[in-house]
Tab-separated table of C-alpha atoms and ligand atoms in Angstrom:
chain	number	residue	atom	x	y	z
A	1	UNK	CA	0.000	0.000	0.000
A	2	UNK	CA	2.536	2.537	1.207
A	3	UNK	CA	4.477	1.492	-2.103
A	4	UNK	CA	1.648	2.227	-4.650
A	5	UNK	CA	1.347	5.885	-2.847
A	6	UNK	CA	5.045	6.649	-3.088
A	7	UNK	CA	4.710	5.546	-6.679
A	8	UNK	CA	1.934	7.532	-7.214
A	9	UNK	CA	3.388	10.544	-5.805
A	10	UNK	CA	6.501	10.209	-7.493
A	11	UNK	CA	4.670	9.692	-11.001
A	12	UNK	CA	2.894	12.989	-9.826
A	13	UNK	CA	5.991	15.183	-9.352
A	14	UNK	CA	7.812	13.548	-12.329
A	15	UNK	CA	4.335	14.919	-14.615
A	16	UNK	CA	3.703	18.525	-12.684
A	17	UNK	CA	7.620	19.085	-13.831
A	18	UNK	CA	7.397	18.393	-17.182
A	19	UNK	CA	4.350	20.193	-17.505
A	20	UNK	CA	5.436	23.061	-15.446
A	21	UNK	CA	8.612	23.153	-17.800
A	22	UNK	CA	7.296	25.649	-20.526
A	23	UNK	CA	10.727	26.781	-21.700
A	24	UNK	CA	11.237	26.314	-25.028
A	25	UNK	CA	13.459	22.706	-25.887
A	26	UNK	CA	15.372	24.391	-28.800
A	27	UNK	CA	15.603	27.538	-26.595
A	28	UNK	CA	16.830	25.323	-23.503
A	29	UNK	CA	19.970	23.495	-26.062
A	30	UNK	CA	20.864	26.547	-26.669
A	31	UNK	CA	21.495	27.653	-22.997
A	32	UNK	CA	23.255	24.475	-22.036
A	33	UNK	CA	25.327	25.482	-24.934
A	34	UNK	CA	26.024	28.291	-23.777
A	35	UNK	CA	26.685	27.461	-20.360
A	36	UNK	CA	29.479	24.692	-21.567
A	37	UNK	CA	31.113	27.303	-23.955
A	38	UNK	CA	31.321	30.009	-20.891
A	39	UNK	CA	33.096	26.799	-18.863
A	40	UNK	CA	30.106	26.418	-16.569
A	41	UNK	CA	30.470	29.307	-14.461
A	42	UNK	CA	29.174	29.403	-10.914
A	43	UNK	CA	27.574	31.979	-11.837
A	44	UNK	CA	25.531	29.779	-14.019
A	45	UNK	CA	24.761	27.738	-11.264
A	46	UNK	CA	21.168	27.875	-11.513
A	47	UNK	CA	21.242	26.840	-15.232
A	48	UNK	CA	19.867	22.917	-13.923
A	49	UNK	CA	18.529	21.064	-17.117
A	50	UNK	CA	16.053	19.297	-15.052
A	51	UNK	CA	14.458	22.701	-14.497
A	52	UNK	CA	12.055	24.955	-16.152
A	53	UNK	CA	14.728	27.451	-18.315
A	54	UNK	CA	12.485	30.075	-17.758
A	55	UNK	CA	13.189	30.163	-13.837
A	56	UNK	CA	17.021	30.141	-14.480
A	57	UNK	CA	18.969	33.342	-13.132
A	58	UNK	CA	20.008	35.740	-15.475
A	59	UNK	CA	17.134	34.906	-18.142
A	60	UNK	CA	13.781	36.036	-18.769
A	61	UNK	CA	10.631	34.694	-21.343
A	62	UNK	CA	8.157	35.955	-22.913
A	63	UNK	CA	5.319	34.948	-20.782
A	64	UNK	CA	2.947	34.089	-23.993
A	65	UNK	CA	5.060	31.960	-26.468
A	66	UNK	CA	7.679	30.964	-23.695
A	67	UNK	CA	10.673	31.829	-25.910
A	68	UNK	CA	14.389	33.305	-24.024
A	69	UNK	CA	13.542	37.417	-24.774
A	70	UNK	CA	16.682	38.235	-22.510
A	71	UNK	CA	19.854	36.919	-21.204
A	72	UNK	CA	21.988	39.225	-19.380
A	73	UNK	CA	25.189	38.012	-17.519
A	74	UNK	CA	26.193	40.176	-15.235
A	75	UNK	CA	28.751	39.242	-12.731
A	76	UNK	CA	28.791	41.583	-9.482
A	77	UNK	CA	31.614	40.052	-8.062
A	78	UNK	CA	35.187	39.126	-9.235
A	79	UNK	CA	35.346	35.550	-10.444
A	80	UNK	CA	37.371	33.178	-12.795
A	81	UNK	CA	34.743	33.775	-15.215
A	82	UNK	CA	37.118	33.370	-18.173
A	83	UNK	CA	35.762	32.925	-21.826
A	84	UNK	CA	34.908	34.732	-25.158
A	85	UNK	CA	31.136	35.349	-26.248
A	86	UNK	CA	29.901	31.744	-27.342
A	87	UNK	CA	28.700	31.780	-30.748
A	88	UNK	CA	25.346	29.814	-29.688
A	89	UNK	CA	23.742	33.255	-28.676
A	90	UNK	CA	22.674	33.597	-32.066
A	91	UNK	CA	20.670	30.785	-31.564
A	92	UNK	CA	17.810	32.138	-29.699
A	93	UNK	CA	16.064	33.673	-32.740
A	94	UNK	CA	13.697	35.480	-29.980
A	95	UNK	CA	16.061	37.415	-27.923
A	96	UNK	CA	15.476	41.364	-27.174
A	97	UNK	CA	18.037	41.984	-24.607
A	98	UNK	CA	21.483	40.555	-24.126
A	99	UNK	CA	24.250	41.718	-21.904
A	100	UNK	CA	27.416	41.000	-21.177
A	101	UNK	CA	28.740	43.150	-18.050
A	102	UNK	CA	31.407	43.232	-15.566
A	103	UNK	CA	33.329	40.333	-16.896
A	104	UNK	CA	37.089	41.025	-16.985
A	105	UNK	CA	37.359	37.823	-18.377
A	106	UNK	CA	35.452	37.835	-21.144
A	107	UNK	CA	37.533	38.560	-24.107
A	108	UNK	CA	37.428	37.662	-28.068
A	109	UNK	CA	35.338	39.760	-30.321
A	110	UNK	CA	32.149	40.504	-30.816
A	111	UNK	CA	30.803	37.476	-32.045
A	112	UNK	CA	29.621	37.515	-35.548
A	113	UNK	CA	27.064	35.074	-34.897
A	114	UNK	CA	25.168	38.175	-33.034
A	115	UNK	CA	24.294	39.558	-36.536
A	116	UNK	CA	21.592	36.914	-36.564
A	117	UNK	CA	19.246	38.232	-33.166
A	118	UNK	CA	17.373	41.009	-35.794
A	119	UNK	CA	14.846	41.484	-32.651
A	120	UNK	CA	17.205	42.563	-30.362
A	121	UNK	CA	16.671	45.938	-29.068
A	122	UNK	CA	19.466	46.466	-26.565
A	123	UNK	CA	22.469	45.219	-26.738
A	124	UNK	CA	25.256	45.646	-23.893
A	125	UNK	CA	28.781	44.870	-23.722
A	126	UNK	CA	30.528	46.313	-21.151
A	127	UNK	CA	33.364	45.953	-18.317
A	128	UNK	CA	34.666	43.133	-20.182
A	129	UNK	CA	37.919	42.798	-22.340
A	130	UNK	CA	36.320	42.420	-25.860
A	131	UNK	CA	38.723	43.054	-28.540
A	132	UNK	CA	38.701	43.657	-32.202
A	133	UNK	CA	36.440	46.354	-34.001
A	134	UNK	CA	33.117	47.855	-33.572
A	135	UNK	CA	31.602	45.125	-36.197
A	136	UNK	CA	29.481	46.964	-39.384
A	137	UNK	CA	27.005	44.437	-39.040
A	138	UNK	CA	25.741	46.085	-35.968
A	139	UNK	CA	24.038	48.225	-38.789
A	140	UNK	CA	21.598	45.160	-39.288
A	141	UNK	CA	20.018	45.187	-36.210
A	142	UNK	CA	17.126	47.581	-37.114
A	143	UNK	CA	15.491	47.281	-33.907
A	144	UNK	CA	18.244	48.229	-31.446
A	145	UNK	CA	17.265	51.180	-29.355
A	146	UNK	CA	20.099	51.009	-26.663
A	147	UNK	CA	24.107	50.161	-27.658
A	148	UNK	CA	26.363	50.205	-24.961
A	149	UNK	CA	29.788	48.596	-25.830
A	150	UNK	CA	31.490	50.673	-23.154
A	151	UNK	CA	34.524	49.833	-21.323
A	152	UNK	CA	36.006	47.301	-23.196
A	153	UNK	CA	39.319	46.879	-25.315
A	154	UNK	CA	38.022	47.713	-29.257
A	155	UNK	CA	40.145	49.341	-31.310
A	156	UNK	CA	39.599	50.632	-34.798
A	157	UNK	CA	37.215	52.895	-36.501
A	158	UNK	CA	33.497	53.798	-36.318
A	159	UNK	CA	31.624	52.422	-38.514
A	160	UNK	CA	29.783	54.920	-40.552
A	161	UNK	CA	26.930	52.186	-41.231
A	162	UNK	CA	25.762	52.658	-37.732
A	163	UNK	CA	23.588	55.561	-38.626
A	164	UNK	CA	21.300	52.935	-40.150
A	165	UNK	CA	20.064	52.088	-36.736
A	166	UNK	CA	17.261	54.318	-37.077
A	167	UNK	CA	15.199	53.719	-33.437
A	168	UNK	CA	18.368	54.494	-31.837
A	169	UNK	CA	17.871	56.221	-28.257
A	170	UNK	CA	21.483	55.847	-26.609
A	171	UNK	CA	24.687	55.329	-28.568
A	172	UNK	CA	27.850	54.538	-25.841
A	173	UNK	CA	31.093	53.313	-27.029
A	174	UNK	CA	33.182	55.092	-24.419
A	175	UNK	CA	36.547	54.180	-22.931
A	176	UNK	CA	37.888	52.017	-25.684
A	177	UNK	CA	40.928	52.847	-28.019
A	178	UNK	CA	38.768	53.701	-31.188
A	179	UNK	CA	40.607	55.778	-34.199
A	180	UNK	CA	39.499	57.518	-36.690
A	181	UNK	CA	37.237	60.195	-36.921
A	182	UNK	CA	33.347	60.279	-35.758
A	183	UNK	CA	31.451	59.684	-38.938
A	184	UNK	CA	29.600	62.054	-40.735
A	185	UNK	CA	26.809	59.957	-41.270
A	186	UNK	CA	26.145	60.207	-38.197
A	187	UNK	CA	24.284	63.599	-38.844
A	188	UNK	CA	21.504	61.113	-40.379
A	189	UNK	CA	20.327	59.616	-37.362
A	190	UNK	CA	16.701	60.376	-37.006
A	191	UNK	CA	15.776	59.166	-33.886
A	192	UNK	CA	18.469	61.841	-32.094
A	193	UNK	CA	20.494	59.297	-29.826
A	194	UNK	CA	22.430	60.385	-27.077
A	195	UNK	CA	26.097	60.097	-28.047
A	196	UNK	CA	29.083	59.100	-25.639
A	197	UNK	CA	31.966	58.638	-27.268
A	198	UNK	CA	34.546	59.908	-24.737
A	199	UNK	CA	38.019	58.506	-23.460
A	200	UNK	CA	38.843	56.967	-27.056
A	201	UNK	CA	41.359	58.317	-29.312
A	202	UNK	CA	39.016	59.921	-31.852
A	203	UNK	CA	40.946	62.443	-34.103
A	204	UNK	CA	39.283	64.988	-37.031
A	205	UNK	CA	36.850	67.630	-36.486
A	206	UNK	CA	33.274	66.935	-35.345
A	207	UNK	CA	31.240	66.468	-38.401
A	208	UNK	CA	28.696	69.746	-38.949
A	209	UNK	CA	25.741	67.039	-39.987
A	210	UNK	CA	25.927	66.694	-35.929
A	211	UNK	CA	24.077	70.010	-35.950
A	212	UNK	CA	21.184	67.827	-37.337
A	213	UNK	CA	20.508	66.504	-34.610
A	214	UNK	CA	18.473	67.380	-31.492
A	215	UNK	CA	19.734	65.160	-28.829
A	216	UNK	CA	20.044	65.596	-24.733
A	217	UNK	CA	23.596	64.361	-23.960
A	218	UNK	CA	26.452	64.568	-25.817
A	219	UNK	CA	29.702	63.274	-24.286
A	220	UNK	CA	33.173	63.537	-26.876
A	221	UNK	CA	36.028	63.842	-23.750
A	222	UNK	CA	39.266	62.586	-23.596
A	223	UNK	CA	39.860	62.045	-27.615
A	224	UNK	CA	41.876	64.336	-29.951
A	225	UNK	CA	39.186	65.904	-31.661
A	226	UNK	CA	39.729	69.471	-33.196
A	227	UNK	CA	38.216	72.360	-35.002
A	228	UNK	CA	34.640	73.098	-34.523
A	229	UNK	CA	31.896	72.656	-32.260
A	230	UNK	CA	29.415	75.237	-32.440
A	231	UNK	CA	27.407	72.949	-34.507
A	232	UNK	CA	26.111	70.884	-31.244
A	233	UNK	CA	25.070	74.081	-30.290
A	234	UNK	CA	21.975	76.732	-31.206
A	235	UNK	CA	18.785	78.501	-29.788
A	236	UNK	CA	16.458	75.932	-30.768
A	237	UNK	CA	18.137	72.699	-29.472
A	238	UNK	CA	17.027	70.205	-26.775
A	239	UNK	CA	20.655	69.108	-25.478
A	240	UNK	CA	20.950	69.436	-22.017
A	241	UNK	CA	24.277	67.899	-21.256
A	242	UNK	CA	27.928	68.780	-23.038
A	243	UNK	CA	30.718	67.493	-22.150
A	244	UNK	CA	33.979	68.319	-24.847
A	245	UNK	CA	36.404	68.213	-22.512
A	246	UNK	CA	40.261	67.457	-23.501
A	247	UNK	CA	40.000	67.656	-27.325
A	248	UNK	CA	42.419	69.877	-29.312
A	249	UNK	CA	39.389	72.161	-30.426
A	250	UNK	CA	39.396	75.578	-31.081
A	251	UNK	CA	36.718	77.673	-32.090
A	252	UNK	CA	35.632	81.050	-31.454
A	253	UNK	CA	32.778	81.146	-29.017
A	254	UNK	CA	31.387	84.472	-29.065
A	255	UNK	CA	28.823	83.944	-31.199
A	256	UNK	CA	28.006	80.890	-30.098
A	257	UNK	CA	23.457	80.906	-29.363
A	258	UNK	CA	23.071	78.215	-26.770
A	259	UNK	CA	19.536	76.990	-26.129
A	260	UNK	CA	17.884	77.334	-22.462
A	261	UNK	CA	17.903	73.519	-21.786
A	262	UNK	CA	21.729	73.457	-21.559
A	263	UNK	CA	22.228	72.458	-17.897
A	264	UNK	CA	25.930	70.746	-18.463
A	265	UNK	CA	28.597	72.524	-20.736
A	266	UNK	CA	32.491	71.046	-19.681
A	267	UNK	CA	34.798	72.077	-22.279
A	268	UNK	CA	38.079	72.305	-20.367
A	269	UNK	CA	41.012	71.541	-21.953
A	270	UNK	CA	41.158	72.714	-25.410
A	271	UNK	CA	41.953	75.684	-27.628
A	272	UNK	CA	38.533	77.232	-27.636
A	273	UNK	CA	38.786	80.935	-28.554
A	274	UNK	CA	37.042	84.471	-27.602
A	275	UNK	CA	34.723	86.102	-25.526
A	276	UNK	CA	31.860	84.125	-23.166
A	277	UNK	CA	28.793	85.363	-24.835
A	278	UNK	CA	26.374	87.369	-22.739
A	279	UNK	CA	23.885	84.751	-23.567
A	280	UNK	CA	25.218	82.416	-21.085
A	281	UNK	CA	23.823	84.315	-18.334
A	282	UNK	CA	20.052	83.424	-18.980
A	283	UNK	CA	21.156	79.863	-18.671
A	284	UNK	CA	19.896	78.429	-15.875
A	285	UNK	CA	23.679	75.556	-15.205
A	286	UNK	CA	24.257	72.918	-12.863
A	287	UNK	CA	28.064	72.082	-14.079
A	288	UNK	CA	29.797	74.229	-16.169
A	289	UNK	CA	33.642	74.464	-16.761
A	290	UNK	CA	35.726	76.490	-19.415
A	291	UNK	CA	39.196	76.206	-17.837
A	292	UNK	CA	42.625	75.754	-19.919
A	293	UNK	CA	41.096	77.379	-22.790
A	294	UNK	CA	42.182	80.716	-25.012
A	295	UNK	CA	38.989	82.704	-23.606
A	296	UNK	CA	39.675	86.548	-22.935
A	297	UNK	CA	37.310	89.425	-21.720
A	298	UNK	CA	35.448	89.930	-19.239
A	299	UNK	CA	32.850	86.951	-17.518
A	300	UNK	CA	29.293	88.016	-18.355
A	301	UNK	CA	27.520	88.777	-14.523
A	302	UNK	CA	24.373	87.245	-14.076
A	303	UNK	CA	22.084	83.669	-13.996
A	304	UNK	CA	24.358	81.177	-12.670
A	305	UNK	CA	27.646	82.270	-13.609
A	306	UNK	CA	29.013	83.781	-10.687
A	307	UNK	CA	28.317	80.743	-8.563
A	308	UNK	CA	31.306	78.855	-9.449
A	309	UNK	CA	34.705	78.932	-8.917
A	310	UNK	CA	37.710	80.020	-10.217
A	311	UNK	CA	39.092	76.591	-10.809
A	312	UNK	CA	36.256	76.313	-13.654
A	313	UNK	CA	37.739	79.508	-15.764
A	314	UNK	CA	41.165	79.182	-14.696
A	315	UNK	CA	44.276	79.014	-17.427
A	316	UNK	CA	42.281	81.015	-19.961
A	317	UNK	CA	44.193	83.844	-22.514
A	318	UNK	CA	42.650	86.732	-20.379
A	319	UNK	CA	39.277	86.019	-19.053
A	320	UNK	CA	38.247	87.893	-16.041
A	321	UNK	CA	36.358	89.627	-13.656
A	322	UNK	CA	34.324	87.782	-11.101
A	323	UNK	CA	35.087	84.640	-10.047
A	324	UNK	CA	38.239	85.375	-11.490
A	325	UNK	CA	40.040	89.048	-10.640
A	326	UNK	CA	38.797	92.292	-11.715
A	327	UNK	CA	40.051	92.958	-15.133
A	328	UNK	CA	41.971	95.515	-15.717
B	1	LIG	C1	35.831	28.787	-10.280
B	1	LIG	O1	36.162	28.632	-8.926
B	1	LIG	C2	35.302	27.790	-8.197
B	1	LIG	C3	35.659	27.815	-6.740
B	1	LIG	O2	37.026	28.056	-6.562
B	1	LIG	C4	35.368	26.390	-8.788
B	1	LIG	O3	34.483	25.532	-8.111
B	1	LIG	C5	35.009	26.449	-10.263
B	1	LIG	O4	35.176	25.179	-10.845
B	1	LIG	C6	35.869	27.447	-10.990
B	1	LIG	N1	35.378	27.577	-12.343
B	1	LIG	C7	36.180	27.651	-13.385
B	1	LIG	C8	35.524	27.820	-14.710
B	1	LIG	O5	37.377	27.596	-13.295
B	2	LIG	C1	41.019	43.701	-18.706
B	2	LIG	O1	42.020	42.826	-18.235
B	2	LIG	C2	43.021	43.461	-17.453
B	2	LIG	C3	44.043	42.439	-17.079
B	2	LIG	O2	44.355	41.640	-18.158
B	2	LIG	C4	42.380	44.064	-16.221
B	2	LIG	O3	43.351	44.766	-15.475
B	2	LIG	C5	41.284	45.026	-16.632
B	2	LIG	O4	40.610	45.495	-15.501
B	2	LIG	C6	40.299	44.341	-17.543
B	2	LIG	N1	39.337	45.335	-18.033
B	2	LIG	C7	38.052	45.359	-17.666
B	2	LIG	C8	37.187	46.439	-18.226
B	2	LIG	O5	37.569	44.550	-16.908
B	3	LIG	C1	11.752	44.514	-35.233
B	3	LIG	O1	10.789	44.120	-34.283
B	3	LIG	C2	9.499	43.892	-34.835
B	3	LIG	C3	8.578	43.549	-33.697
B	3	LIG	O2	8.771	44.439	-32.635
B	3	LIG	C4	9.564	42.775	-35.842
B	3	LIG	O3	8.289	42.619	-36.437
B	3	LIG	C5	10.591	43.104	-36.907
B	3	LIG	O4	10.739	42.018	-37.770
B	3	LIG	C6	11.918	43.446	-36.290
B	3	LIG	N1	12.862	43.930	-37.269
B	3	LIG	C7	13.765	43.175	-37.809
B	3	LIG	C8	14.730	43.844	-38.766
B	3	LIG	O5	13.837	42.012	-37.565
B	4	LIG	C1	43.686	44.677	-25.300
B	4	LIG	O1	44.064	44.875	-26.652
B	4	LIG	C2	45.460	44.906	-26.869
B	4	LIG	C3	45.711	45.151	-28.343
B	4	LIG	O2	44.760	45.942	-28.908
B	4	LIG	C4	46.080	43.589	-26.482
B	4	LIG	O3	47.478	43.671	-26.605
B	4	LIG	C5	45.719	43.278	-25.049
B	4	LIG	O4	46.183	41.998	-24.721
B	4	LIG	C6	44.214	43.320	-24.854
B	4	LIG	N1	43.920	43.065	-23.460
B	4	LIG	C7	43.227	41.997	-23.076
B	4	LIG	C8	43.085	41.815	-21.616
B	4	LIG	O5	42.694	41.251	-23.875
B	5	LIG	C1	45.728	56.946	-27.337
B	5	LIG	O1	46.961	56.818	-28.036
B	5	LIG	C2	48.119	56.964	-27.230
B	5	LIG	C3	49.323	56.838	-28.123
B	5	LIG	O2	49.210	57.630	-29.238
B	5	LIG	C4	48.121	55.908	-26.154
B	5	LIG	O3	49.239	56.104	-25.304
B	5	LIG	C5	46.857	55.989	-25.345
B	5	LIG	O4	46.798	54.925	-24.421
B	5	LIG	C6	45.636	55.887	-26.255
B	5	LIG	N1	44.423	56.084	-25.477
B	5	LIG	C7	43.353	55.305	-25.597
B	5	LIG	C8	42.201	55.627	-24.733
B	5	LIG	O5	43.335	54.381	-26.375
B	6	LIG	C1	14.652	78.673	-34.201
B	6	LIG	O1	13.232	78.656	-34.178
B	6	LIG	C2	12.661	79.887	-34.584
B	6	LIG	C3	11.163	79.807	-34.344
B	6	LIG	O2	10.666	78.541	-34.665
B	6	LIG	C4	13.018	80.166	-36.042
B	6	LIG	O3	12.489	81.394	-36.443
B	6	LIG	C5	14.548	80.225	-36.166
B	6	LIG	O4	14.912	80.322	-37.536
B	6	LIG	C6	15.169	78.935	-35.597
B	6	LIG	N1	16.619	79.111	-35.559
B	6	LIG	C7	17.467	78.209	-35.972
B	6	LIG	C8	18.907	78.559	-35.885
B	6	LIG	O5	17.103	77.109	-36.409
B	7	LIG	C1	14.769	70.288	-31.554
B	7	LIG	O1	13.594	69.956	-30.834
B	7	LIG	C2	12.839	71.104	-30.459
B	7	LIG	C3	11.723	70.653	-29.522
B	7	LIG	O2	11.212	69.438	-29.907
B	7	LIG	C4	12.333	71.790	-31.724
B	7	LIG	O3	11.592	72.928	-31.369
B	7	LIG	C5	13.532	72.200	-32.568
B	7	LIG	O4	13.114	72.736	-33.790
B	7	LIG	C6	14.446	71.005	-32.845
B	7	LIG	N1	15.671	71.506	-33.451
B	7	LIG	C7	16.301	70.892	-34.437
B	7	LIG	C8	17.582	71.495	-34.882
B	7	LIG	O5	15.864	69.870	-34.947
B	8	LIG	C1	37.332	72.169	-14.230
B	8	LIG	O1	38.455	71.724	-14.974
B	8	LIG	C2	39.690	71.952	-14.325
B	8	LIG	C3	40.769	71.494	-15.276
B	8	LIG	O2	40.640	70.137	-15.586
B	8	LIG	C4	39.738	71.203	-13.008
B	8	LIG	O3	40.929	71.515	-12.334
B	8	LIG	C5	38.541	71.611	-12.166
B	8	LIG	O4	38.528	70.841	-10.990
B	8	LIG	C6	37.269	71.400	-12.943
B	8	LIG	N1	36.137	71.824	-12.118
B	8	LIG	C7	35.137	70.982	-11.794
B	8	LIG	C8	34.059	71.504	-10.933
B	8	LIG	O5	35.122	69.830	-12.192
């Protein structure tokens, strides 16, 4: 008697799990594929194949069809996570989302094989040691909204086909060791990204098609840019945050017409040229810093431009008056 029941229960659990297991077989392969390529991480630990995939850490389904929508590997603490991106993640046809972050280990490429997942909308390397270029056949992902390859080793040019990404909100590819100038093409973005491109080695002059567009924050620091940048700027603009900082560019900025919903402009350390326009003082900033420039005359009085200190108009040609000394 006691027999049958434990048989009976046991036939029970065996038939709620399969049933309960709604994760996709094809979809499932491809995880424990995954999972062997990355060395079985412990990180992974959850990644059972007598489990439902769609319970697994790290991955979410869409709650209709059951398919893998997002995978995002994300290691908060060090580990000997060591691997390159498996070339299975093209296999899961379905996926929106996939990140890769805080993995110093991960190195390798970009994988090709990404080219494939036309339905992802974000896609985020970063923290990791991925090598190689920024791949052209990003271009073919239509449907990306967010690209964040930041923090990572890639070297190389832009690749002017990435204006084809036309839903795209937020472009970063910051702190890498990218060459080459920023592409003109990217003037033909229509969706008005934000654009971080800073701590690279970016050289040429920032392309005037930028003046096209209408984004918020625009970050170019750290590179070798030069010329002119009064394109980002004008009265009827949206961009709120600027940040040039340690470029070679020079430019005169006296006639420069910033719009009211600049809150951010850093443009310390470069070769920027003339007066501060009187404009600047109906500008309502939270950050603003024009040190180590070529600026001269006197600093406009009025909105916020007396409430910071020296140190952010210091080493100019022969700016002055308050913050800095009375001029003379
Ligand atoms: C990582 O380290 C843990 C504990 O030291 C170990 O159990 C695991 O096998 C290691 N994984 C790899 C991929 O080396
Ligand atoms: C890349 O690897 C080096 C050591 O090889 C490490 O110092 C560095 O932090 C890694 N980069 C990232 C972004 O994790
Ligand atoms: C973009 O996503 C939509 C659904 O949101 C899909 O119909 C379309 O095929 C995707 N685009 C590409 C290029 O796959
Ligand atoms: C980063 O890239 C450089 C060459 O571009 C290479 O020498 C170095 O080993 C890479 N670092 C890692 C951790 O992969
Ligand atoms: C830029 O290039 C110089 C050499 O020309 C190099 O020392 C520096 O590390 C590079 N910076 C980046 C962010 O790649
Ligand atoms: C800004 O907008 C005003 C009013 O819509 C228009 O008259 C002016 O030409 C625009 N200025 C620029 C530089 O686009
Ligand atoms: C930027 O957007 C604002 C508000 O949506 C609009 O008034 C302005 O004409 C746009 N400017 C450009 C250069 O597209
Ligand atoms: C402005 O830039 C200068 C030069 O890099 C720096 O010394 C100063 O601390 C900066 N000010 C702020 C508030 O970041």
């Amino acid at each position: 008697m006691a027999t049958t029941v434990l048989r009976f229960t046991l036939l029970l659990i065996l038939l709620s799990s399969a049933l309960s297991d709604l994760c996709n077989p094809q979809d499932k392969k491809v995880l424990l594929q995954i999972k062997k390529d990355l060395n079985n991480p412990y990180l992974l630990a959850s990644w059972d194949p007598n489990t439902d995939c769609c319970d697994w850490y790290t991955i979410e389904c869409d709650l209709k069809t059951h398919r893998i929508i997002s995978l995002t590997i994300f290691d908060s603490a060090p580990s000997n996570f060591s691997a390159q991106i498996p070339p299975s993640v093209g296999q899961l046809p379905y996926l929106e989302t996939l990140e890769f972050h805080k993995l110093p280990k991960l190195t390798g490429p970009l994988q090709p094989a990404i080219a494939k997942l036309t339905n992802l909308k974000s896609l985020r390397i970063s923290n990791t040691n991925l090598s190689g270029s920024v791949p052209s056949f990003l271009a073919q992902l239509t449907n990306l909204t967010f690209l964040d390859l930041s923090f990572n080793n890639l070297t190389g040019s832009i690749p002017a086909s990435l204006s084809q990404l036309q839903n795209l909100i937020s472009l970063r590819l910051d702190r890498n060791h990218l060459t080459g100038p920023i592409p003109s093409s990217f003037g033909l973005f229509k969706s008005n990204p934000d654009i971080i491109l800073s701590h690279n080695n970016l050289t040429g002059t920032i392309p005037p098609s930028i003046g096209n567009l209408n984004f918020t924050h625009i970050d170019l620091s750290r590179n070798k840019l030069e010329g002119d940048a009064s394109s980002i700027f004008g009265p009827n603009k949206t961009v709120q945050i600027v940040d040039l900082s340690r470029n070679q560019l020079s430019f005169d900025l006296s006639n420069v017409e910033f719009s009211t919903s600049l809150t951010s402009l850093d443009i310390n350390h470069n070769k920027v040229y003339g007066n501060l326009p009187q404009g600047l003082t109906a500008l309502n900033f939270q950050f603003l810093n024009v040190s180590y420039n070529r600026l001269c005359g006197q600093i406009p009085v009025g909105g916020t431009l007396q409430s910071f200190d020296i140190y952010e108009y210091f080493h100019n040609k022969c700016l002055c008056g308050s913050p800095l000394p009375k001029c003379t």
